[in-house]
């Protein structure tokens, strides 16, 4: 965080300062801000956030022992540290982030990009950050820090010399993206796609469309919306952009895109395509697995071009990226048995894309094995969408379909109904049971996809399989 006085911080968060020891309203603080006491270092600011499982106020003492210079709390805590008492710690976190970003923006050339979409946010964020970090100091979220806590924590990592802030905006309901993006009013807003991810929280895909449009509505006038030309729902956002005086740049695989991809090929070594910009054709060789990551790369290249980075330069930097993120199409195991761990998140679109990638990278004589768990937050569409994935797995001729967990059982039944009834599809209640089965079932030449939503817990199963077959 930038250097601020305790008084300025109290003003920013609308709180009451209770200084400790020799501190006063003029005391300067410049450490990092965090809600996790285990990550606090000397000089940092600890925000005591009440949670569903525990209460951050219980850990103020731990934060002080670690060297915290300030605690932002909802009630005074008996601890030897200056405290600012606020009505709501999460709101205070957002208010402080907004103030910090505004101050840096007013002083320098900070450029802000916001990214949203039903799938691909974290990958695109990482790809764009990789491009921009060679241009200047870049702040981007760690992991999937994209909610009401994670997004402000990322914003608070901005320093005086930060040139680029890349923010990822997720949401589980209407208004959340508007609130988060409104903290920074991005110069560039990237919308990847509108699908069924988290549709249960929004009340359907049309409500999801409205929520994702909130990012375009938050772009500052004169900014640029980077939109997916291949998604009809995203295309409708162009009218919203025009009404706000926001320019539109298109990415995609169709002829209407400003930056598009052709001749896409997927192998076990990565993904290749030809990127076309203003009639110029340039080869791109991504080490990241999966045809769907081509769209994420195009989005990053297009956003970077808006920020002044030539596409050819962006592409050269993207070719150095080995994996998009841990647990996202992450190759593990060995050439003998290759494990692809993609079990951090799942929606119908990303599940289908991962299964198609498995089919594309498996060569003759090798076996396709899909280890699948539930897709969460689909609401009333859950049953139908699990049915659809079961059908797709069979139609892609996946030789072994291993389904785990009661919430995914319908996927298994769908595969059985489609014809995988002679041992091709199996069901297990727990990851441990599936692990024991897979240890004896997997053989040389198998290509294994592990895919589920985070809540299903299969990412750790993927790690165990990767270690076992390394």
Short mmCIF file of C-alpha atoms in Angstrom, two decimals:
data_model
loop_
_atom_site.label_atom_id
_atom_site.label_comp_id
_atom_site.label_asym_id
_atom_site.label_seq_id
_atom_site.Cartn_x
_atom_site.Cartn_y
_atom_site.Cartn_z
CA UNK A 1 0.00 0.00 0.00
CA UNK A 2 1.11 3.60 -0.53
CA UNK A 3 2.27 5.60 2.49
CA UNK A 4 -0.69 7.06 4.38
CA UNK A 5 -1.17 8.53 7.81
CA UNK A 6 -3.39 6.82 10.33
CA UNK A 7 -5.66 9.85 10.13
CA UNK A 8 -5.96 9.60 6.37
CA UNK A 9 -6.76 5.91 6.60
CA UNK A 10 -9.43 6.59 9.22
CA UNK A 11 -10.95 9.25 6.97
CA UNK A 12 -10.87 6.92 3.96
CA UNK A 13 -12.74 4.14 5.77
CA UNK A 14 -15.06 6.39 7.78
CA UNK A 15 -13.71 4.99 11.04
CA UNK A 16 -12.64 6.19 14.48
CA UNK A 17 -8.92 6.12 15.21
CA UNK A 18 -7.76 4.77 18.57
CA UNK A 19 -3.96 5.25 18.52
CA UNK A 20 -1.68 3.12 20.67
CA UNK A 21 1.60 4.02 22.32
CA UNK A 22 3.38 6.83 20.53
CA UNK A 23 1.15 6.69 17.46
CA UNK A 24 -1.00 9.64 16.41
CA UNK A 25 -3.13 10.66 13.46
CA UNK A 26 0.09 11.77 11.72
CA UNK A 27 1.83 8.39 12.05
CA UNK A 28 2.67 6.96 8.63
CA UNK A 29 1.83 3.41 7.57
CA UNK A 30 2.97 1.83 4.31
CA UNK A 31 2.79 -1.92 4.78
CA UNK A 32 0.64 -4.46 2.99
CA UNK A 33 -3.04 -4.93 3.86
CA UNK A 34 -4.44 -8.37 4.56
CA UNK A 35 -7.32 -10.19 6.23
CA UNK A 36 -5.19 -13.28 6.97
CA UNK A 37 -3.15 -12.89 10.17
CA UNK A 38 -0.78 -15.62 8.98
CA UNK A 39 0.40 -13.39 6.14
CA UNK A 40 1.03 -10.28 8.24
CA UNK A 41 4.59 -8.95 8.35
CA UNK A 42 6.11 -6.02 10.28
CA UNK A 43 4.44 -2.73 9.37
CA UNK A 44 1.37 -4.29 7.75
CA UNK A 45 -2.31 -3.49 8.24
CA UNK A 46 -4.61 -6.25 9.49
CA UNK A 47 -8.31 -6.09 8.67
CA UNK A 48 -10.35 -8.10 11.18
CA UNK A 49 -13.11 -9.45 8.97
CA UNK A 50 -15.88 -11.53 10.50
CA UNK A 51 -16.27 -14.75 8.53
CA UNK A 52 -18.61 -17.68 8.15
CA UNK A 53 -16.29 -20.04 10.03
CA UNK A 54 -14.37 -17.76 12.37
CA UNK A 55 -13.96 -14.09 13.29
CA UNK A 56 -10.88 -12.11 12.35
CA UNK A 57 -11.06 -10.21 15.64
CA UNK A 58 -9.84 -13.37 17.35
CA UNK A 59 -6.57 -13.08 15.44
CA UNK A 60 -5.69 -9.44 16.04
CA UNK A 61 -3.24 -10.56 18.71
CA UNK A 62 -1.58 -12.94 16.26
CA UNK A 63 -1.29 -10.14 13.72
CA UNK A 64 0.26 -7.84 16.34
CA UNK A 65 2.80 -10.49 17.30
CA UNK A 66 3.71 -10.74 13.61
CA UNK A 67 4.33 -6.97 13.54
CA UNK A 68 1.06 -5.36 12.42
CA UNK A 69 1.18 -1.58 12.67
CA UNK A 70 -2.59 -1.10 12.48
CA UNK A 71 -5.76 -3.13 12.90
CA UNK A 72 -9.03 -2.17 11.25
CA UNK A 73 -11.77 -3.63 13.43
CA UNK A 74 -15.52 -3.55 13.93
CA UNK A 75 -15.11 -3.28 17.69
CA UNK A 76 -12.22 -2.41 19.96
CA UNK A 77 -9.94 -5.36 20.72
CA UNK A 78 -7.66 -5.73 23.74
CA UNK A 79 -4.38 -5.71 21.85
CA UNK A 80 -1.29 -3.42 21.88
CA UNK A 81 -1.81 -1.85 18.45
CA UNK A 82 -3.43 1.24 16.97
CA UNK A 83 -6.94 0.46 15.81
CA UNK A 84 -9.51 2.05 13.54
CA UNK A 85 -13.06 1.05 14.45
CA UNK A 86 -15.46 0.83 11.50
CA UNK A 87 -19.06 -0.26 11.00
CA UNK A 88 -18.19 -2.94 8.44
CA UNK A 89 -14.68 -4.28 7.82
CA UNK A 90 -15.38 -5.45 4.26
CA UNK A 91 -16.81 -2.05 3.32
CA UNK A 92 -13.78 -0.41 4.92
CA UNK A 93 -11.48 -2.61 2.83
CA UNK A 94 -13.24 -1.44 -0.33
CA UNK A 95 -13.19 2.23 0.71
CA UNK A 96 -9.47 2.07 1.45
CA UNK A 97 -8.76 0.38 -1.88
CA UNK A 98 -10.72 3.03 -3.74
CA UNK A 99 -8.80 5.81 -2.02
CA UNK A 100 -5.38 4.24 -2.64
CA UNK A 101 -6.02 3.61 -6.35
CA UNK A 102 -7.45 7.10 -6.85
CA UNK A 103 -4.39 8.72 -5.25
CA UNK A 104 -1.95 6.76 -7.40
CA UNK A 105 -3.98 7.40 -10.51
CA UNK A 106 -4.02 11.14 -9.85
CA UNK A 107 -0.26 11.24 -9.40
CA UNK A 108 0.95 9.17 -12.34
CA UNK A 109 0.23 7.04 -15.39
CA UNK A 110 -1.55 4.12 -13.76
CA UNK A 111 -3.67 2.19 -16.29
CA UNK A 112 -6.37 -0.13 -15.01
CA UNK A 113 -7.86 -3.18 -16.73
CA UNK A 114 -10.86 -5.10 -15.41
CA UNK A 115 -11.65 -8.64 -16.55
CA UNK A 116 -14.86 -10.61 -16.16
CA UNK A 117 -16.64 -13.53 -17.80
CA UNK A 118 -18.22 -16.82 -16.88
CA UNK A 119 -14.99 -18.68 -17.68
CA UNK A 120 -11.35 -17.81 -18.29
CA UNK A 121 -10.95 -14.80 -15.98
CA UNK A 122 -7.96 -16.08 -14.05
CA UNK A 123 -6.15 -17.41 -17.10
CA UNK A 124 -6.67 -14.17 -19.03
CA UNK A 125 -5.57 -12.15 -16.02
CA UNK A 126 -2.35 -14.15 -15.80
CA UNK A 127 -1.67 -13.88 -19.52
CA UNK A 128 -2.24 -10.13 -19.56
CA UNK A 129 -0.08 -9.65 -16.47
CA UNK A 130 2.71 -11.62 -18.15
CA UNK A 131 2.55 -9.26 -21.12
CA UNK A 132 2.45 -6.07 -19.05
CA UNK A 133 5.10 -6.92 -16.45
CA UNK A 134 7.82 -6.33 -19.05
CA UNK A 135 6.37 -2.87 -19.72
CA UNK A 136 6.31 -1.63 -16.13
CA UNK A 137 5.39 -2.46 -12.54
CA UNK A 138 2.22 -4.55 -12.71
CA UNK A 139 -0.18 -5.58 -9.95
CA UNK A 140 -2.52 -8.52 -10.63
CA UNK A 141 -4.52 -10.82 -8.36
CA UNK A 142 -2.94 -13.81 -6.72
CA UNK A 143 -4.92 -16.90 -7.67
CA UNK A 144 -8.60 -16.04 -8.07
CA UNK A 145 -8.77 -12.97 -5.85
CA UNK A 146 -11.87 -11.62 -7.54
CA UNK A 147 -14.57 -11.21 -4.88
CA UNK A 148 -15.53 -8.48 -2.40
CA UNK A 149 -12.41 -9.21 -0.34
CA UNK A 150 -9.91 -10.46 -2.91
CA UNK A 151 -10.40 -7.66 -5.43
CA UNK A 152 -9.80 -4.81 -2.92
CA UNK A 153 -6.79 -6.64 -1.45
CA UNK A 154 -5.29 -6.73 -4.94
CA UNK A 155 -6.01 -3.03 -5.46
CA UNK A 156 -4.28 -2.24 -2.17
CA UNK A 157 -1.02 -3.72 -3.50
CA UNK A 158 -0.74 -0.70 -5.80
CA UNK A 159 2.29 1.47 -5.04
CA UNK A 160 3.41 4.90 -6.24
CA UNK A 161 5.37 3.36 -9.11
CA UNK A 162 2.70 0.91 -10.27
CA UNK A 163 1.98 1.35 -13.95
CA UNK A 164 -0.64 -1.34 -14.53
CA UNK A 165 -3.38 -2.75 -12.33
CA UNK A 166 -5.16 -5.85 -13.64
CA UNK A 167 -8.33 -6.60 -11.68
CA UNK A 168 -10.38 -9.75 -11.98
CA UNK A 169 -14.07 -9.40 -11.17
CA UNK A 170 -16.16 -12.40 -10.22
CA UNK A 171 -19.63 -12.38 -8.79
CA UNK A 172 -22.25 -14.70 -7.38
CA UNK A 173 -25.11 -12.23 -7.68
CA UNK A 174 -26.28 -8.98 -9.30
CA UNK A 175 -24.54 -5.74 -8.40
CA UNK A 176 -21.25 -7.25 -7.23
CA UNK A 177 -19.26 -6.46 -10.37
CA UNK A 178 -20.70 -2.95 -10.45
CA UNK A 179 -19.53 -2.41 -6.87
CA UNK A 180 -16.04 -3.80 -7.39
CA UNK A 181 -15.40 -2.22 -10.80
CA UNK A 182 -16.82 1.04 -9.50
CA UNK A 183 -13.95 1.23 -7.03
CA UNK A 184 -11.47 1.78 -9.87
CA UNK A 185 -13.46 2.75 -13.01
CA UNK A 186 -11.22 0.78 -15.42
CA UNK A 187 -9.61 2.24 -18.49
CA UNK A 188 -10.07 -1.12 -20.22
CA UNK A 189 -12.81 -3.68 -19.55
CA UNK A 190 -12.53 -7.23 -20.89
CA UNK A 191 -15.60 -9.46 -21.14
CA UNK A 192 -14.73 -13.03 -22.08
CA UNK A 193 -18.07 -14.83 -22.28
CA UNK A 194 -21.49 -15.21 -20.71
CA UNK A 195 -22.35 -18.76 -19.74
CA UNK A 196 -23.91 -20.80 -16.98
CA UNK A 197 -21.10 -20.49 -14.43
CA UNK A 198 -22.71 -19.34 -11.13
CA UNK A 199 -26.04 -19.05 -12.94
CA UNK A 200 -27.78 -20.37 -9.85
CA UNK A 201 -26.78 -17.28 -7.90
CA UNK A 202 -27.91 -14.93 -10.64
CA UNK A 203 -31.17 -16.63 -11.46
CA UNK A 204 -30.36 -17.67 -15.03
CA UNK A 205 -28.14 -16.82 -17.96
CA UNK A 206 -29.95 -13.59 -18.87
CA UNK A 207 -29.39 -12.30 -15.35
CA UNK A 208 -25.76 -13.35 -15.71
CA UNK A 209 -25.57 -11.27 -18.89
CA UNK A 210 -26.87 -8.25 -17.04
CA UNK A 211 -24.34 -8.76 -14.26
CA UNK A 212 -21.38 -9.09 -16.63
CA UNK A 213 -22.53 -5.96 -18.46
CA UNK A 214 -21.91 -4.08 -15.22
CA UNK A 215 -18.19 -4.04 -16.07
CA UNK A 216 -18.82 -2.26 -19.38
CA UNK A 217 -21.01 0.24 -17.52
CA UNK A 218 -18.14 0.93 -15.10
CA UNK A 219 -15.50 1.75 -17.74
CA UNK A 220 -14.57 5.40 -17.64
CA UNK A 221 -15.75 7.49 -20.62
CA UNK A 222 -13.07 7.43 -23.30
CA UNK A 223 -12.00 3.95 -22.22
CA UNK A 224 -12.15 0.74 -24.23
CA UNK A 225 -14.31 -2.38 -23.94
CA UNK A 226 -12.56 -5.52 -25.20
CA UNK A 227 -15.37 -7.88 -26.17
CA UNK A 228 -15.74 -11.43 -27.45
CA UNK A 229 -17.05 -11.18 -30.99
CA UNK A 230 -18.04 -14.87 -30.98
CA UNK A 231 -20.45 -14.66 -28.04
CA UNK A 232 -23.84 -13.21 -29.08
CA UNK A 233 -24.61 -12.14 -25.52
CA UNK A 234 -21.31 -10.28 -25.17
CA UNK A 235 -21.91 -8.62 -28.55
CA UNK A 236 -24.98 -6.89 -27.10
CA UNK A 237 -22.69 -5.01 -24.73
CA UNK A 238 -21.37 -2.90 -27.61
CA UNK A 239 -24.50 -0.74 -27.46
CA UNK A 240 -23.92 -0.13 -23.75
CA UNK A 241 -20.34 0.87 -24.47
CA UNK A 242 -21.34 3.26 -27.24
CA UNK A 243 -23.89 4.96 -25.01
CA UNK A 244 -21.13 5.66 -22.48
CA UNK A 245 -18.59 6.97 -25.00
CA UNK A 246 -16.53 3.78 -24.68
CA UNK A 247 -14.73 2.38 -27.72
CA UNK A 248 -15.06 -1.33 -28.55
CA UNK A 249 -12.28 -3.66 -29.66
CA UNK A 250 -13.23 -7.18 -30.70
CA UNK A 251 -11.39 -10.47 -30.29
CA UNK A 252 -12.49 -13.88 -31.53
CA UNK A 253 -12.17 -16.50 -34.23
CA UNK A 254 -14.66 -15.04 -36.68
CA UNK A 255 -13.99 -12.47 -39.43
CA UNK A 256 -15.56 -9.65 -37.42
CA UNK A 257 -12.83 -9.61 -34.78
CA UNK A 258 -10.10 -6.96 -34.76
CA UNK A 259 -7.68 -9.58 -33.48
CA UNK A 260 -8.62 -13.13 -34.43
CA UNK A 261 -7.24 -16.66 -34.49
CA UNK A 262 -7.21 -19.13 -37.35
CA UNK A 263 -5.80 -22.64 -37.90
CA UNK A 264 -6.05 -23.66 -34.25
CA UNK A 265 -4.39 -26.98 -33.41
CA UNK A 266 -4.16 -28.69 -30.03
CA UNK A 267 -1.55 -31.29 -29.09
CA UNK A 268 -0.11 -32.64 -25.87
CA UNK A 269 2.73 -30.12 -26.26
CA UNK A 270 0.42 -27.10 -26.33
CA UNK A 271 -1.81 -25.10 -28.62
CA UNK A 272 -0.89 -23.36 -31.87
CA UNK A 273 -2.77 -20.94 -34.08
CA UNK A 274 -2.30 -18.07 -36.49
CA UNK A 275 -3.19 -14.65 -35.08
CA UNK A 276 -4.48 -12.17 -37.66
CA UNK A 277 -4.15 -8.43 -36.99
CA UNK A 278 -4.83 -5.85 -39.72
CA UNK A 279 -4.22 -8.49 -42.38
CA UNK A 280 -0.90 -9.58 -40.91
CA UNK A 281 -0.66 -13.28 -40.02
CA UNK A 282 1.54 -14.26 -37.10
CA UNK A 283 2.05 -17.76 -35.63
CA UNK A 284 1.41 -18.25 -31.91
CA UNK A 285 2.66 -21.31 -30.03
CA UNK A 286 1.17 -21.55 -26.55
CA UNK A 287 2.53 -24.06 -24.08
CA UNK A 288 -0.82 -23.86 -22.27
CA UNK A 289 -3.08 -26.82 -23.04
CA UNK A 290 -6.54 -26.37 -24.48
CA UNK A 291 -8.23 -24.85 -27.50
CA UNK A 292 -10.33 -22.66 -25.22
CA UNK A 293 -7.20 -20.85 -24.02
CA UNK A 294 -6.76 -19.39 -27.50
CA UNK A 295 -9.67 -17.05 -26.76
CA UNK A 296 -8.11 -16.07 -23.44
CA UNK A 297 -4.84 -15.33 -25.23
CA UNK A 298 -6.66 -13.24 -27.86
CA UNK A 299 -8.36 -11.25 -25.12
CA UNK A 300 -5.03 -10.58 -23.42
CA UNK A 301 -3.36 -9.60 -26.70
CA UNK A 302 -6.23 -7.25 -27.57
CA UNK A 303 -6.26 -5.60 -24.12
CA UNK A 304 -2.49 -5.18 -24.25
CA UNK A 305 -2.73 -3.58 -27.69
CA UNK A 306 -5.14 -1.01 -26.24
CA UNK A 307 -2.49 -0.29 -23.62
CA UNK A 308 0.16 0.23 -26.29
CA UNK A 309 1.84 -3.18 -26.53
CA UNK A 310 2.14 -4.42 -30.14
CA UNK A 311 0.51 -7.83 -30.71
CA UNK A 312 3.75 -9.40 -31.91
CA UNK A 313 5.44 -8.39 -28.66
CA UNK A 314 2.55 -9.74 -26.61
CA UNK A 315 2.62 -13.05 -28.46
CA UNK A 316 6.33 -13.54 -27.85
CA UNK A 317 5.76 -13.09 -24.12
CA UNK A 318 2.76 -15.42 -24.05
CA UNK A 319 4.83 -18.17 -25.60
CA UNK A 320 6.92 -18.25 -22.40
CA UNK A 321 3.90 -19.10 -20.20
CA UNK A 322 3.98 -22.79 -19.23
CA UNK A 323 0.72 -23.12 -17.30
CA UNK A 324 -2.17 -20.73 -16.90
CA UNK A 325 -2.46 -21.30 -13.16
CA UNK A 326 -2.14 -24.17 -10.72
CA UNK A 327 -5.10 -26.59 -11.06
CA UNK A 328 -6.02 -25.15 -14.46
CA UNK A 329 -5.12 -27.56 -17.26
CA UNK A 330 -1.96 -28.27 -15.27
CA UNK A 331 0.09 -31.15 -16.71
CA UNK A 332 1.28 -33.58 -14.03
CA UNK A 333 2.48 -37.17 -13.95
CA UNK A 334 4.81 -38.22 -16.75
CA UNK A 335 4.84 -39.16 -20.42
CA UNK A 336 3.87 -42.64 -19.26
CA UNK A 337 0.65 -41.52 -17.56
CA UNK A 338 -0.18 -37.86 -18.10
CA UNK A 339 -2.50 -36.22 -15.57
CA UNK A 340 -4.21 -32.93 -16.49
CA UNK A 341 -5.43 -31.31 -13.29
CA UNK A 342 -8.17 -28.81 -14.12
CA UNK A 343 -10.23 -29.15 -10.95
CA UNK A 344 -10.20 -25.64 -9.50
CA UNK A 345 -13.35 -24.51 -11.27
CA UNK A 346 -15.96 -25.95 -13.58
CA UNK A 347 -18.96 -24.82 -15.57
CA UNK A 348 -20.74 -26.57 -18.45
CA UNK A 349 -18.66 -24.60 -20.95
CA UNK A 350 -15.29 -25.22 -19.30
CA UNK A 351 -16.12 -28.88 -18.62
CA UNK A 352 -16.97 -29.42 -22.29
CA UNK A 353 -13.83 -27.58 -23.41
CA UNK A 354 -11.63 -29.68 -21.13
CA UNK A 355 -13.17 -32.94 -22.38
CA UNK A 356 -12.61 -31.88 -25.98
CA UNK A 357 -9.00 -31.04 -25.15
CA UNK A 358 -8.55 -34.51 -23.67
CA UNK A 359 -9.85 -36.02 -26.90
CA UNK A 360 -7.59 -33.79 -29.01
CA UNK A 361 -4.34 -34.56 -27.19
CA UNK A 362 -4.83 -38.33 -26.93
CA UNK A 363 -3.06 -40.17 -29.75
CA UNK A 364 -3.94 -43.55 -31.27
CA UNK A 365 -3.05 -46.33 -28.89
CA UNK A 366 -3.51 -44.12 -25.84
CA UNK A 367 -6.54 -44.17 -23.57
CA UNK A 368 -8.72 -41.20 -22.60
CA UNK A 369 -9.70 -41.18 -18.92
CA UNK A 370 -12.01 -38.48 -17.50
CA UNK A 371 -12.21 -38.12 -13.71
CA UNK A 372 -15.19 -35.85 -13.16
CA UNK A 373 -16.88 -34.21 -10.19
CA UNK A 374 -19.81 -31.89 -9.77
CA UNK A 375 -20.29 -28.48 -11.34
CA UNK A 376 -21.57 -26.18 -8.62
CA UNK A 377 -23.84 -23.10 -8.54
CA UNK A 378 -25.93 -24.04 -11.57
CA UNK A 379 -29.27 -23.74 -9.83
CA UNK A 380 -32.18 -25.34 -11.64
CA UNK A 381 -29.96 -26.13 -14.64
CA UNK A 382 -27.72 -28.48 -12.63
CA UNK A 383 -29.41 -31.74 -13.55
CA UNK A 384 -29.72 -31.02 -17.24
CA UNK A 385 -26.16 -29.74 -17.53
CA UNK A 386 -24.68 -32.79 -15.76
CA UNK A 387 -26.70 -34.95 -18.16
CA UNK A 388 -25.24 -33.07 -21.10
CA UNK A 389 -21.66 -33.55 -19.93
CA UNK A 390 -22.24 -37.27 -19.43
CA UNK A 391 -23.52 -37.54 -22.99
CA UNK A 392 -20.59 -35.54 -24.34
CA UNK A 393 -18.03 -37.73 -22.57
CA UNK A 394 -19.50 -40.82 -24.20
CA UNK A 395 -19.76 -39.22 -27.63
CA UNK A 396 -16.10 -38.17 -27.41
CA UNK A 397 -15.32 -41.86 -26.91
CA UNK A 398 -13.76 -41.40 -23.48
CA UNK A 399 -12.66 -44.93 -22.58
CA UNK A 400 -12.98 -44.51 -18.81
CA UNK A 401 -15.39 -42.08 -17.16
CA UNK A 402 -14.79 -41.91 -13.41
CA UNK A 403 -17.48 -39.89 -11.64
CA UNK A 404 -17.05 -38.82 -8.02
CA UNK A 405 -19.49 -37.50 -5.44
CA UNK A 406 -23.27 -37.63 -4.98
CA UNK A 407 -23.77 -34.22 -6.63
CA UNK A 408 -22.24 -35.62 -9.84
CA UNK A 409 -24.13 -38.92 -9.85
CA UNK A 410 -26.50 -37.73 -12.56
CA UNK A 411 -23.49 -37.29 -14.88
CA UNK A 412 -22.65 -40.95 -14.28
CA UNK A 413 -26.23 -42.09 -14.93
CA UNK A 414 -26.30 -40.07 -18.14
CA UNK A 415 -23.11 -41.78 -19.37
CA UNK A 416 -24.60 -45.17 -18.48
CA UNK A 417 -27.77 -44.31 -20.36
CA UNK A 418 -25.78 -43.27 -23.42
CA UNK A 419 -24.06 -46.66 -23.57
CA UNK A 420 -21.13 -46.67 -21.13
CA UNK A 421 -22.63 -49.52 -19.15
CA UNK A 422 -19.92 -52.19 -19.59
CA UNK A 423 -17.40 -50.81 -17.10
CA UNK A 424 -16.51 -47.70 -19.09
CA UNK A 425 -18.25 -45.48 -16.52
CA UNK A 426 -17.79 -46.01 -12.79
CA UNK A 427 -19.02 -44.06 -9.77
CA UNK A 428 -17.43 -43.42 -6.37
CA UNK A 429 -18.76 -41.55 -3.39
CA UNK A 430 -15.38 -40.08 -2.37
CA UNK A 431 -12.08 -39.02 -3.96
CA UNK A 432 -10.22 -41.52 -1.78
CA UNK A 433 -12.23 -44.41 -3.22
CA UNK A 434 -11.58 -43.15 -6.73
CA UNK A 435 -7.87 -42.79 -6.01
CA UNK A 436 -7.57 -46.43 -4.93
CA UNK A 437 -9.37 -47.50 -8.11
CA UNK A 438 -7.26 -45.33 -10.39
CA UNK A 439 -3.98 -46.57 -8.91
CA UNK A 440 -4.79 -50.03 -10.21
CA UNK A 441 -6.74 -49.02 -13.32
CA UNK A 442 -4.40 -46.52 -14.99
CA UNK A 443 -1.81 -47.91 -17.38
CA UNK A 444 0.95 -46.75 -19.69
CA UNK A 445 -0.30 -44.38 -22.37
CA UNK A 446 -3.30 -43.09 -20.42
CA UNK A 447 -4.19 -39.44 -20.66
CA UNK A 448 -6.21 -38.44 -17.60
CA UNK A 449 -8.34 -35.33 -17.12
CA UNK A 450 -9.36 -34.40 -13.56
CA UNK A 451 -12.14 -31.82 -13.72
CA UNK A 452 -14.69 -30.45 -11.23
CA UNK A 453 -15.72 -27.35 -9.38
CA UNK A 454 -13.55 -26.33 -6.45
CA UNK A 455 -16.15 -27.47 -3.94
CA UNK A 456 -15.85 -31.08 -5.14
CA UNK A 457 -12.25 -31.20 -3.92
CA UNK A 458 -10.84 -33.12 -6.87
CA UNK A 459 -7.87 -30.81 -7.34
CA UNK A 460 -6.12 -32.61 -4.48
CA UNK A 461 -6.95 -35.94 -6.09
CA UNK A 462 -5.30 -34.64 -9.25
CA UNK A 463 -2.19 -33.71 -7.28
CA UNK A 464 -2.06 -37.18 -5.68
CA UNK A 465 -2.37 -38.87 -9.06
CA UNK A 466 0.29 -36.61 -10.52
CA UNK A 467 2.69 -37.52 -7.74
CA UNK A 468 1.90 -41.22 -7.96
CA UNK A 469 2.59 -41.37 -11.71
CA UNK A 470 5.49 -38.91 -11.88
#
